[in-house]
Structures are given as structure tokens and as C-alpha cells.
Short mmCIF file of C-alpha atoms and ligand atoms in Angstrom, two decimals:
data_model
loop_
_atom_site.label_atom_id
_atom_site.label_comp_id
_atom_site.label_asym_id
_atom_site.label_seq_id
_atom_site.Cartn_x
_atom_site.Cartn_y
_atom_site.Cartn_z
CA UNK T 1 99.52 81.84 99.48
CA UNK T 2 96.17 83.43 100.26
CA UNK T 3 95.91 87.22 100.10
CA UNK T 4 97.28 88.95 103.20
CA UNK T 5 94.82 90.81 105.35
CA UNK T 6 95.26 94.41 106.40
CA UNK T 7 96.64 93.37 109.82
CA UNK T 8 99.58 91.65 108.13
CA UNK T 9 100.37 94.88 106.30
CA UNK T 10 99.94 96.96 109.47
CA UNK T 11 102.44 94.79 111.25
CA UNK T 12 104.99 94.88 108.40
CA UNK T 13 104.50 98.63 108.07
CA UNK T 14 105.21 99.33 111.74
CA UNK T 15 108.05 96.82 111.97
CA UNK T 16 109.95 98.16 108.99
CA UNK T 17 109.13 101.87 108.89
CA UNK T 18 106.45 102.25 106.24
CA UNK T 19 103.65 103.62 108.43
CA UNK T 20 103.47 104.46 112.15
CA UNK T 21 100.45 105.36 114.31
CA UNK T 22 100.36 109.16 114.56
CA UNK T 23 100.82 110.94 117.92
CA UNK T 24 101.62 107.52 119.31
CA UNK T 25 103.59 108.74 122.34
CA UNK T 26 100.47 110.66 123.45
CA UNK T 27 98.05 107.80 122.94
CA UNK T 28 97.41 108.35 119.24
CA UNK T 29 94.68 110.33 117.50
CA UNK T 30 91.84 108.09 116.28
CA UNK T 31 93.00 106.51 113.03
CA UNK T 32 95.79 108.90 112.10
CA UNK T 33 98.99 107.60 110.59
CA UNK T 34 102.46 108.92 109.81
CA UNK T 35 104.48 107.71 106.84
CA UNK T 36 107.95 106.58 107.86
CA UNK T 37 111.24 106.50 106.00
CA UNK T 38 110.08 103.81 103.58
CA UNK T 39 106.41 104.81 103.41
CA UNK T 40 107.20 108.34 102.27
CA UNK T 41 109.29 106.91 99.41
CA UNK T 42 106.57 104.46 98.33
CA UNK T 43 103.88 107.16 98.47
CA UNK T 44 106.09 109.58 96.51
CA UNK T 45 106.78 106.90 93.90
CA UNK T 46 103.05 106.25 93.46
CA UNK T 47 102.39 109.97 93.07
CA UNK T 48 105.30 110.35 90.65
CA UNK T 49 104.02 107.47 88.55
CA UNK T 50 100.57 109.05 88.33
CA UNK T 51 101.94 112.52 87.54
CA UNK T 52 104.34 111.21 84.87
CA UNK T 53 101.64 109.13 83.28
CA UNK T 54 99.08 111.93 83.06
CA UNK T 55 100.89 115.25 83.01
CA UNK T 56 104.12 114.33 81.18
CA UNK T 57 103.31 111.39 78.96
CA UNK T 58 99.94 112.62 77.67
CA UNK T 59 99.61 115.82 75.67
CA UNK T 60 96.26 116.98 76.99
CA UNK T 61 96.77 117.50 80.73
CA UNK T 62 98.16 120.35 82.85
CA UNK T 63 99.15 120.19 86.52
CA UNK T 64 98.00 122.38 89.42
CA UNK T 65 98.57 122.83 93.15
CA UNK T 66 95.80 124.86 94.76
CA UNK T 67 95.33 125.97 98.37
CA UNK T 68 93.93 123.69 101.05
CA UNK T 69 92.06 126.62 102.62
CA UNK T 70 89.93 128.58 100.18
CA UNK T 71 87.25 131.23 100.53
CA UNK T 72 84.25 129.69 102.26
CA UNK T 73 82.09 130.60 99.26
CA UNK T 74 83.86 127.90 97.23
CA UNK T 75 82.21 125.33 99.51
CA UNK T 76 78.90 127.11 99.48
CA UNK T 77 78.61 127.05 95.69
CA UNK T 78 80.12 123.57 95.28
CA UNK T 79 77.23 122.30 97.41
CA UNK T 80 79.47 120.99 100.20
CA UNK T 81 78.08 123.25 102.93
CA UNK T 82 74.58 121.91 102.31
CA UNK T 83 75.14 118.35 101.25
CA UNK T 84 78.54 116.98 102.22
CA UNK T 85 77.27 115.00 105.15
CA UNK T 86 76.84 111.43 106.32
CA UNK T 87 73.75 110.09 108.11
CA UNK T 88 74.82 109.61 111.70
CA UNK T 89 73.11 107.26 114.19
CA UNK T 90 73.90 106.24 117.76
CA UNK T 91 73.34 102.78 119.16
CA UNK T 92 71.18 103.09 122.27
CA UNK T 93 72.54 99.83 123.65
CA UNK T 94 76.32 100.19 123.30
CA UNK T 95 76.60 103.95 122.52
CA UNK T 96 78.58 103.34 119.31
CA UNK T 97 78.38 106.22 116.83
CA UNK T 98 77.82 104.87 113.34
CA UNK T 99 77.26 105.76 109.68
CA UNK T 100 73.80 104.51 108.76
CA UNK T 101 74.66 103.93 105.09
CA UNK T 102 77.49 101.52 106.04
CA UNK T 103 75.40 99.27 108.34
CA UNK T 104 74.02 95.83 107.51
CA UNK T 105 70.26 95.68 107.17
CA UNK T 106 68.15 92.83 108.56
CA UNK T 107 66.26 91.57 105.45
CA UNK T 108 63.26 90.42 107.53
CA UNK T 109 62.30 93.91 108.71
CA UNK T 110 64.60 96.25 106.74
CA UNK T 111 66.13 97.65 109.93
CA UNK T 112 69.81 98.57 110.22
CA UNK T 113 71.90 96.80 112.83
CA UNK T 114 74.72 98.16 114.99
CA UNK T 115 78.04 96.91 113.60
CA UNK T 116 79.43 96.89 117.15
CA UNK T 117 76.82 94.89 119.11
CA UNK T 118 74.18 93.82 116.57
CA UNK T 119 71.36 95.82 118.18
CA UNK T 120 68.64 97.43 116.06
CA UNK T 121 67.92 99.95 118.78
CA UNK T 122 69.36 102.95 116.94
CA UNK T 123 68.56 106.67 117.09
CA UNK T 124 66.98 108.47 114.13
CA UNK T 125 69.66 109.48 111.57
CA UNK T 126 70.88 113.07 111.54
CA UNK T 127 73.13 114.74 108.99
CA UNK T 128 76.71 115.28 110.06
CA UNK T 129 78.77 117.61 107.84
CA UNK T 130 82.20 116.11 107.21
CA UNK T 131 84.10 119.34 106.57
CA UNK T 132 86.71 120.38 109.13
CA UNK T 133 86.09 123.94 110.28
CA UNK T 134 88.80 126.45 111.00
CA UNK T 135 89.10 130.23 111.23
CA UNK T 136 91.15 132.62 109.17
CA UNK T 137 92.84 135.48 111.02
CA UNK T 138 92.63 136.45 114.68
CA UNK T 139 88.82 136.45 115.01
CA UNK T 140 86.85 133.42 116.16
CA UNK T 141 84.05 132.18 113.92
CA UNK T 142 81.59 132.79 116.80
CA UNK T 143 82.47 136.53 116.88
CA UNK T 144 82.84 136.94 113.15
CA UNK T 145 81.13 134.41 110.85
CA UNK T 146 83.20 135.78 107.95
CA UNK T 147 86.26 134.22 109.61
CA UNK T 148 84.88 130.70 109.13
CA UNK T 149 86.75 128.54 106.65
CA UNK T 150 87.15 124.85 105.91
CA UNK T 151 89.98 122.46 105.17
CA UNK T 152 89.19 121.17 101.69
CA UNK T 153 87.35 117.84 101.63
CA UNK T 154 88.45 117.20 98.03
CA UNK T 155 91.05 118.76 95.74
CA UNK T 156 88.61 119.05 92.82
CA UNK T 157 87.13 122.45 93.68
CA UNK T 158 90.58 124.05 93.56
CA UNK T 159 90.73 122.92 89.94
CA UNK T 160 87.29 124.26 88.98
CA UNK T 161 87.94 127.72 90.39
CA UNK T 162 91.23 127.84 88.43
CA UNK T 163 89.70 126.58 85.18
CA UNK T 164 89.80 129.98 83.51
CA UNK T 165 93.31 130.78 84.78
CA UNK T 166 94.72 127.59 83.30
CA UNK T 167 92.66 127.90 80.12
CA UNK T 168 93.79 131.47 79.45
CA UNK T 169 97.45 130.97 80.29
CA UNK T 170 97.93 127.57 78.62
CA UNK T 171 95.85 128.36 75.50
CA UNK T 172 94.26 124.93 75.70
CA UNK T 173 91.33 123.80 73.58
CA UNK T 174 88.78 121.22 74.64
CA UNK T 175 89.19 118.44 75.51
CA UNK T 176 91.87 118.86 78.14
CA UNK T 177 92.42 118.01 81.77
CA UNK T 178 93.87 119.50 84.95
CA UNK T 179 95.51 117.16 87.44
CA UNK T 180 96.24 117.75 91.09
CA UNK T 181 97.69 115.78 94.00
CA UNK T 182 97.05 116.96 97.52
CA UNK T 183 95.74 116.49 101.00
CA UNK T 184 92.02 116.37 101.69
CA UNK T 185 90.29 116.33 105.07
CA UNK T 186 87.02 114.73 106.12
CA UNK T 187 85.77 114.42 109.66
CA UNK T 188 84.82 110.78 109.05
CA UNK T 189 82.33 109.33 111.53
CA UNK T 190 83.89 105.89 111.49
CA UNK T 191 87.51 106.06 110.36
CA UNK T 192 89.48 102.83 110.53
CA UNK T 193 90.99 99.84 108.80
CA UNK T 194 94.49 101.29 108.96
CA UNK T 195 95.07 103.85 106.18
CA UNK T 196 91.91 102.85 104.32
CA UNK T 197 89.72 105.48 105.96
CA UNK T 198 91.35 108.38 107.76
CA UNK T 199 90.38 111.97 108.44
CA UNK T 200 93.42 113.35 106.65
CA UNK T 201 94.33 111.67 103.37
CA UNK T 202 95.70 112.40 99.93
CA UNK T 203 93.96 112.40 96.60
CA UNK T 204 95.14 112.34 92.99
CA UNK T 205 92.36 114.00 91.04
CA UNK T 206 91.91 114.69 87.37
CA UNK T 207 89.19 116.98 86.06
CA UNK T 208 88.88 116.32 82.35
CA UNK T 209 86.96 119.06 80.51
CA UNK T 210 85.08 118.17 77.34
CA UNK T 211 81.96 118.72 75.26
CA UNK T 212 78.82 117.18 76.71
CA UNK T 213 78.50 114.81 73.73
CA UNK T 214 81.99 113.43 74.28
CA UNK T 215 81.55 112.83 78.01
CA UNK T 216 80.09 109.28 77.96
CA UNK T 217 82.85 107.83 75.75
CA UNK T 218 85.59 109.66 77.69
CA UNK T 219 84.15 108.27 80.92
CA UNK T 220 84.59 104.70 79.63
CA UNK T 221 88.04 105.22 78.18
CA UNK T 222 89.40 107.01 81.27
CA UNK T 223 88.06 104.26 83.52
CA UNK T 224 89.82 101.62 81.38
CA UNK T 225 93.05 103.62 81.34
CA UNK T 226 92.99 104.14 85.11
CA UNK T 227 92.44 100.47 85.79
CA UNK T 228 95.34 99.70 83.48
CA UNK T 229 97.54 102.19 85.33
CA UNK T 230 96.66 100.60 88.66
CA UNK T 231 97.38 97.15 87.24
CA UNK T 232 100.73 98.54 86.04
CA UNK T 233 101.52 99.34 89.69
CA UNK T 234 101.35 95.62 90.33
CA UNK T 235 97.73 95.26 91.42
CA UNK T 236 96.22 92.11 89.95
CA UNK T 237 93.14 92.52 87.73
CA UNK T 238 91.43 89.77 89.78
CA UNK T 239 91.35 92.12 92.72
CA UNK T 240 89.20 94.74 90.97
CA UNK T 241 85.57 95.01 90.16
CA UNK T 242 83.46 97.91 88.95
CA UNK T 243 80.43 99.06 90.87
CA UNK T 244 77.94 101.11 88.88
CA UNK T 245 76.43 103.49 91.44
CA UNK T 246 72.61 103.31 91.13
CA UNK T 247 70.91 106.49 89.92
CA UNK T 248 69.19 107.00 93.27
CA UNK T 249 72.54 107.07 95.10
CA UNK T 250 74.35 109.50 92.80
CA UNK T 251 75.81 112.69 94.26
CA UNK T 252 73.94 115.89 93.34
CA UNK T 253 76.45 116.77 90.60
CA UNK T 254 76.80 113.38 88.98
CA UNK T 255 75.17 111.94 85.85
CA UNK T 256 77.06 108.68 86.30
CA UNK T 257 79.52 107.29 88.84
CA UNK T 258 81.46 104.05 88.85
CA UNK T 259 83.45 103.01 91.91
CA UNK T 260 86.44 100.84 91.20
CA UNK T 261 86.50 98.34 94.04
CA UNK T 262 89.55 96.51 95.37
CA UNK T 263 89.59 93.36 97.49
CA UNK T 264 90.74 95.17 100.65
CA UNK T 265 89.10 92.71 103.06
CA UNK T 266 89.71 89.13 101.83
CA UNK T 267 89.23 87.74 105.35
CA UNK T 268 85.59 88.84 105.38
CA UNK T 269 84.75 86.21 102.78
CA UNK T 270 84.86 83.50 105.44
CA UNK T 271 82.02 85.15 107.34
CA UNK T 272 80.00 86.05 104.25
CA UNK T 273 81.00 89.73 104.51
CA UNK T 274 81.97 92.15 101.78
CA UNK T 275 85.57 91.76 100.64
CA UNK T 276 85.44 94.83 98.42
CA UNK T 277 85.70 98.55 98.97
CA UNK T 278 86.46 101.60 96.86
CA UNK T 279 89.98 102.42 95.70
CA UNK T 280 88.84 105.12 93.25
CA UNK T 281 85.72 106.66 91.84
CA UNK T 282 85.00 108.15 88.43
CA UNK T 283 82.13 110.56 87.92
CA UNK T 284 80.54 112.47 85.08
CA UNK T 285 80.13 115.75 86.96
CA UNK T 286 78.35 117.33 83.99
CA UNK T 287 78.68 121.13 83.82
CA UNK T 288 77.55 121.44 87.44
CA UNK T 289 80.72 122.85 89.00
CA UNK T 290 81.79 125.35 86.35
CA UNK T 291 78.23 126.62 86.15
CA UNK T 292 77.71 126.96 89.86
CA UNK T 293 80.96 128.92 90.32
CA UNK T 294 80.05 131.29 87.45
CA UNK T 295 78.58 134.75 87.77
CA UNK T 296 76.98 134.59 84.35
CA UNK T 297 73.25 135.27 84.10
CA UNK T 298 71.26 132.31 82.90
CA UNK T 299 67.86 132.01 81.25
CA UNK T 300 65.48 134.59 79.88
CA UNK T 301 64.96 136.24 83.27
CA UNK T 302 68.72 136.87 83.50
CA UNK T 303 68.78 135.33 86.95
CA UNK T 304 72.32 135.07 88.24
CA UNK T 305 73.55 131.57 88.88
CA UNK T 306 76.00 132.90 91.43
CA UNK T 307 75.77 136.47 92.76
CA UNK T 308 79.10 136.19 94.63
CA UNK T 309 81.46 135.05 91.87
CA UNK T 310 83.29 137.63 89.77
CA UNK T 311 84.00 135.28 86.88
CA UNK T 312 82.21 133.43 84.14
CA UNK T 313 83.79 129.99 83.78
CA UNK T 314 82.25 129.20 80.39
CA UNK T 315 84.29 128.19 77.34
CA UNK T 316 84.28 129.88 73.96
CA UNK T 317 84.90 127.76 70.89
CA UNK T 318 86.23 130.07 68.14
CA UNK T 319 85.70 127.49 65.39
CA UNK T 320 81.96 127.14 66.03
CA UNK T 321 81.40 130.49 67.73
CA UNK T 322 79.67 128.73 70.59
CA UNK T 323 79.92 129.60 74.28
CA UNK T 324 79.07 126.85 76.77
CA UNK T 325 80.01 125.21 80.06
CA UNK T 326 82.18 122.13 79.50
CA UNK T 327 81.29 118.78 81.01
CA UNK T 328 83.78 117.22 83.39
CA UNK T 329 84.88 113.62 83.80
CA UNK T 330 86.53 113.16 87.17
CA UNK T 331 88.59 110.10 88.05
CA UNK T 332 89.58 110.47 91.71
CA UNK T 333 91.99 108.03 93.30
CA UNK T 334 93.29 107.96 96.86
CA UNK T 335 97.07 107.86 97.39
CA UNK T 336 96.64 106.01 100.68
CA UNK T 337 94.26 103.34 99.39
CA UNK T 338 96.51 102.81 96.36
CA UNK T 339 99.45 102.47 98.75
CA UNK T 340 97.55 99.84 100.74
CA UNK T 341 96.46 97.89 97.65
CA UNK T 342 100.01 97.96 96.25
CA UNK T 343 101.37 96.61 99.56
CA UNK T 344 98.69 93.90 99.76
CA UNK T 345 99.28 92.72 96.21
CA UNK T 346 103.07 92.79 96.59
CA UNK T 347 103.11 90.80 99.84
CA UNK T 348 104.35 87.22 99.46
CA UNK T 349 105.98 84.63 101.65
CA UNK T 350 108.64 82.12 100.64
CA UNK T 351 110.32 79.31 102.57
CA UNK T 352 114.10 79.19 102.37
CA UNK T 353 116.22 76.02 102.35
CA UNK T 354 116.43 76.13 106.15
CA UNK T 355 112.65 75.93 106.32
CA UNK T 356 112.29 79.57 107.50
CA UNK T 357 109.43 81.65 106.14
CA UNK T 358 110.62 84.88 104.57
CA UNK T 359 108.49 87.85 103.57
CA UNK T 360 109.17 89.16 100.09
CA UNK T 361 107.50 92.39 99.09
CA UNK T 362 107.37 92.09 95.32
CA UNK T 363 106.93 95.77 94.59
CA UNK T 364 107.42 96.94 91.03
CA UNK T 365 110.99 98.31 91.00
CA UNK T 366 109.63 101.73 90.01
CA UNK T 367 107.71 101.83 93.29
CA UNK T 368 110.27 100.21 95.57
CA UNK T 369 111.44 102.67 98.27
CA UNK T 370 115.02 101.48 97.77
CA UNK T 371 116.25 100.17 94.42
CA UNK T 372 119.65 98.82 95.46
CA UNK T 373 121.29 97.80 98.74
CA UNK T 374 125.07 97.56 98.76
CA UNK T 375 126.25 95.01 101.33
CA UNK T 376 129.87 94.28 102.34
CA UNK T 377 130.47 90.61 103.04
CA UNK T 378 133.08 91.40 105.70
CA UNK T 379 132.44 94.58 107.62
CA UNK T 380 135.83 94.47 109.32
CA UNK T 381 137.74 94.49 106.05
CA UNK T 382 138.49 98.12 105.28
CA UNK T 383 139.04 97.58 101.55
CA UNK T 384 135.70 95.78 101.14
CA UNK T 385 133.86 98.41 103.18
CA UNK T 386 135.38 101.31 101.29
CA UNK T 387 134.61 99.75 97.89
CA UNK T 388 131.01 99.10 99.01
CA UNK T 389 130.60 102.69 100.23
CA UNK T 390 132.13 104.03 97.03
CA UNK T 391 129.63 102.01 94.95
CA UNK T 392 126.75 103.27 97.09
CA UNK T 393 127.74 106.89 96.45
CA UNK T 394 128.25 106.33 92.73
CA UNK T 395 124.85 104.70 92.29
CA UNK T 396 122.92 107.10 94.52
CA UNK T 397 122.50 110.00 92.02
CA UNK T 398 120.94 107.58 89.53
CA UNK T 399 118.90 105.26 91.75
CA UNK T 400 117.99 105.21 95.45
CA UNK T 401 120.73 103.14 97.08
CA UNK T 402 121.56 102.26 100.68
CA UNK T 403 124.57 100.74 102.38
CA UNK T 404 124.05 98.23 105.18
CA UNK T 405 126.60 96.29 107.22
CA UNK T 406 124.59 95.70 110.39
CA UNK T 407 124.25 91.93 110.17
CA UNK T 408 125.25 88.71 108.48
CA UNK T 409 124.56 88.47 104.77
CA UNK T 410 121.50 86.17 105.17
CA UNK T 411 119.89 88.63 107.55
CA UNK T 412 120.72 91.59 105.30
CA UNK T 413 119.14 89.89 102.27
CA UNK T 414 116.03 89.00 104.28
CA UNK T 415 115.70 92.59 105.45
CA UNK T 416 115.86 93.94 101.91
CA UNK T 417 113.38 91.32 100.62
CA UNK T 418 110.90 92.37 103.26
CA UNK T 419 110.95 96.01 102.18
CA UNK T 420 110.88 95.23 98.47
CA UNK T 421 114.42 96.19 97.38
CA UNK T 422 114.78 94.59 93.93
CA UNK T 423 118.59 94.23 93.95
CA UNK T 424 121.32 93.59 96.50
CA UNK T 425 124.92 94.18 95.49
CA UNK T 426 127.42 92.21 97.55
CA UNK T 427 131.06 93.17 97.77
CA UNK T 428 133.32 90.26 98.83
CA UNK T 429 137.01 89.38 99.02
CA UNK T 430 137.05 88.39 95.36
CA UNK T 431 135.76 91.82 94.39
CA UNK T 432 139.14 93.24 95.38
CA UNK T 433 140.81 90.90 92.89
CA UNK T 434 138.38 90.76 89.96
CA UNK T 435 136.72 94.17 90.30
CA UNK T 436 133.30 92.49 90.16
CA UNK T 437 130.36 92.19 92.56
CA UNK T 438 127.45 89.80 93.08
CA UNK T 439 123.97 90.98 92.24
CA UNK T 440 121.16 89.13 93.95
CA UNK T 441 117.61 89.26 92.59
CA UNK T 442 114.84 89.75 95.18
CA UNK T 443 112.24 87.56 93.50
CA UNK T 444 114.30 84.62 92.28
CA UNK T 445 117.16 84.83 94.82
CA UNK T 446 119.44 84.14 91.86
CA UNK T 447 122.92 85.63 91.87
CA UNK T 448 125.01 87.02 89.05
CA UNK T 449 128.55 88.32 88.90
CA UNK T 450 128.86 91.75 87.27
CA UNK T 451 131.92 93.89 86.73
CA UNK T 452 132.05 97.09 88.80
CA UNK T 453 132.62 99.16 85.64
CA UNK T 454 129.31 98.08 84.11
CA UNK T 455 127.34 97.93 87.39
CA UNK T 456 125.38 101.13 86.95
CA UNK T 457 124.48 100.44 83.33
CA UNK T 458 123.49 96.88 84.21
CA UNK T 459 121.22 97.92 87.10
CA UNK T 460 119.69 100.79 85.13
CA UNK T 461 118.85 98.36 82.34
CA UNK T 462 117.25 95.86 84.71
CA UNK T 463 115.24 98.62 86.41
CA UNK T 464 114.12 100.13 83.11
CA UNK T 465 112.95 96.76 81.83
CA UNK T 466 110.63 96.31 84.78
CA UNK T 467 109.39 99.90 84.92
CA UNK T 468 105.61 100.35 85.17
P1 ATP J 1 83.88 106.34 100.66
O1 ATP J 1 82.57 105.89 100.04
O2 ATP J 1 84.83 105.21 100.94
O3 ATP J 1 83.69 107.26 101.84
P2 ATP J 1 83.98 108.41 98.72
O4 ATP J 1 83.11 107.84 97.66
O5 ATP J 1 83.43 109.44 99.63
O6 ATP J 1 84.65 107.22 99.58
P3 ATP J 1 85.42 110.06 96.93
O7 ATP J 1 84.81 111.31 97.40
O8 ATP J 1 84.99 109.49 95.62
O9 ATP J 1 85.32 108.95 98.06
O10 ATP J 1 87.01 110.26 96.96
C1 ATP J 1 87.87 109.73 95.96
C2 ATP J 1 88.89 108.82 96.57
O11 ATP J 1 89.53 109.42 97.69
C3 ATP J 1 88.33 107.51 97.11
O12 ATP J 1 88.14 106.56 96.08
C4 ATP J 1 89.41 107.10 98.07
O13 ATP J 1 90.49 106.45 97.39
C5 ATP J 1 89.89 108.40 98.62
N1 ATP J 1 89.26 108.66 99.93
C6 ATP J 1 88.05 109.22 100.16
N2 ATP J 1 87.82 109.32 101.48
C7 ATP J 1 88.91 108.80 102.10
C8 ATP J 1 89.29 108.63 103.47
N3 ATP J 1 88.51 109.04 104.45
N4 ATP J 1 90.49 108.06 103.73
C9 ATP J 1 91.31 107.67 102.74
N5 ATP J 1 91.02 107.81 101.43
C10 ATP J 1 89.84 108.38 101.11
#
């Protein structure tokens, strides 16, 4: 089967409760999405996998949860107030508002073309700052400029301004990292493609602090490890490629950036378009951020780097007696784009013996929203129903389990396949005699008879074996 396109995933998501259009009953809100009963579980499982992998399984990373709204000065000294903007153009022919850097260029004259109508009749680009503005307290920003604040456009700055807090309280030595998961907000000019580009999204960011000399090697090893982690979530290595961002396009803080690209748009291949777009980026942010948030005087003239900060965010190495600003390697991955890639890679179709096409979402069991569905074969038989419900409640504290009796068994299996539930447990008439149940495997559709007494141990073992 060829790779599904995003529309296939949109339709499955809405049909089954993974993702719904936000504010839908009021006409929606340009590319905003709500995560439904299954989507919230999948997103949480992705975040849990990332957190376990970095914060619990490694020995060199601490966690953090910083505020979404910070003092405006954070965004002044990070450079976001001045530079976090996209070049905006309007099409004079169809009035579409577009991001110049995302438009196709006509190779004959080097002019950008409207992605809506193909016209080259575009306005001059102007910078549009992507930060969402808000006010803190009762004043309006017009009356009192000090009331102006922003919703964070990345989680990273919350980590930099807490560097010293974490360093002092954890007694860490370089190299070490701080990891954070949280919402970020960007007033994107052209949001779209489902959850790929939205104005409110979630990031999983790691800032890994090290000596400048160690930064290049750490960059390479973290990139490899991240790709491996993503592949462990079930994303095929064929669907990745690495884009080395050219020097001229690097952000002001970056000495090197690689974007890890995923094949989000397979259908574009037919028209010669670009199948790939970014799922995560990794940057060598040098010592830019810690330095620019530091009050410490620099240079012979003692000129202050930052007259507003009250702290020096440098690092003192007691073994060498050196004081310096650590370099930072930052792998930054989007929860929502990972969610989408995981869904796309897990999506398969299979024809049953009646010739009907069934969707099977082959999610890694660790990520599956529901691990086990307990299904009674006869919903009017009280003994079968009560045994099924009892099994559901016994399994629930150990693994996410649901009970469903709202259809015939074929329909119930199909429903669970479509949402990626790895195991169905069926309770039938025989179960009342032999105290055993049937376990059906999502991917092979094979069935096995297992005694009720060993059910939990059996399922735990199967789930553990296939854990990411
Ligand atoms: P793009 O070039 O697609 O705008 P970016 O390079 O600005 O992305 P980063 O600032 O590197 O993105 O953010 C890190 C990660 O956060 C991205 O790789 C992506 O997974 C996620 N991300 C960024 N912007 C959005 C968005 N508007 N919607 C959803 N996810 C996003």
C-alpha cells in the first residue's frame, strides 16, 4: 500500500476521536485542532516516551516546566522581539497573504509565485513578528507599555533563564541537559496541513549544555539518537532525510542547524512537489543565549552584555578554575508533527476474507491509546458480561483497557484495529466452563486461548516485548 496522505489521517482522526477541528460549532478558528479521547492518549504516550527516554533513562538530564508568559525582557534579549518574523507578501491578483520564503520561484526570472493563483504580481515583503501579544494585569498595552507580554514562541528560553537555578540546586557538572515539554504559540502567516502547522502547538525541547569543544561531536550523536528514538516510535527510516541548513539561512544564534525531514506530503511527488518537511530541528546555539541573558560585563571596556538582567549565567569549573559560558546543543521536536508522522507510518489497510477493506493502525503498543479491549461475545448473557467487566477492571490499573459490547464481534474487532488497539480479549460461553478467554492480535488477526488466571501476566509480557 502506498503511504497515506494527510487527508486520510484527517478523516480517520475525526471519525474515531483522535483530533477534531477546534471551535467547530462556531465555524472553527483557522487551523486550530482539539485532541479527542484517543488523541490525548496518543499525544501523552509520545510525550511520556520522550520524557522516559531522556529524563529517566539517561543520567545527564533534568526536567523543567517553565511559564508560558515570562517577563517581556526575556524576548528582548533572546532576540525574538527584533528577529522572530517571517517575510510577508500579498498577492495583488487574488489577495492571498503568503510567506515569501515558502513560495516557489520561477527559475527563468527568479521571481516568487503566488501558491494560490500562480501570479508573480506580489507586494514587497515586510517583516511580520510571529509572537502573540497579550497584556499582564488590568492595564492595556496602549496605556502602559510595561503591561505588554508575549505567549512564548518556543519553550527553550524558559530553560536558559533557569540554567543557574537548575545548576545550583542539582549540583550538575557539564555536560548536562534540561528537558521541557510545553505549549508554544506562533502567529503563523500560513497555518495549515492539519496539525502540521498551527498557531498553538507543543514542543519537546532539550537544551544540552557543554564545553564549546565538545559541541560538534554532541551535535552529531544527539541527532543520531533522536532519529533512533523516532524510528523506535514506529517511523520508518526511509521516511527521514537530513537537511543541512546553509550558512546563509542560519538563525542569528546558530553555528549549525540540521532539520530532520519527514515525508509528510507523499502525494506531492506526482506533481513534482516537495514531499518533505521538518519534523524536528537540531541547532548548535553556541553560548548565545546564556551570554545574552547575563548581566556580566564583557571585554576590556567592561561593557555590560545585558543591563537589565540581575544574574550571570556563566559556569565555573572547579577542576580547571575556569569560568565560561557553556555551548548549547538544542534538539527541538514537535509533539504534533511527531503525532502526525506516527499516525501516517502506522496506517495500513488489509482486505478480510469477505473482500472488505479494513484499516489497521499499527501503532507501537507503547503508543496505542488503548492497549486491550475486552469484548463479550453475547451481550445478553449476564455471566459473560459480568466476567468481561470484571476482567476490564482487573486489567485497568496495569494497562489502559476498555469494555465494548455495542456491536457484533466482527465490527468490534474492526473498530479496535482502526484505532490501533494491539489486543482484543473475547469472553465467550466456553469461558464460563474453562475459565479461559480468546486473545486476538491486531496485526496478524491470529487468536490464542489463554487462561483467565494468567491473562494479565500474558498481556504484560506481550506488551513489554514490543515496547519502544
Ligand atoms: P518551520 O520551518 O516549519 O516553520 P521552524 O524551523 O520554525 O519550523 P523550530 O523553531 O525549529 O521550527 O521548532 C522546532 C519544532 O517545533 C519543529 O521542528 C516542529 O516540529 C515544531 N513546530 C514549529 N512550528 C510549528 C507549528 N507552527 N505547528 C506545529 N509544530 C511546529
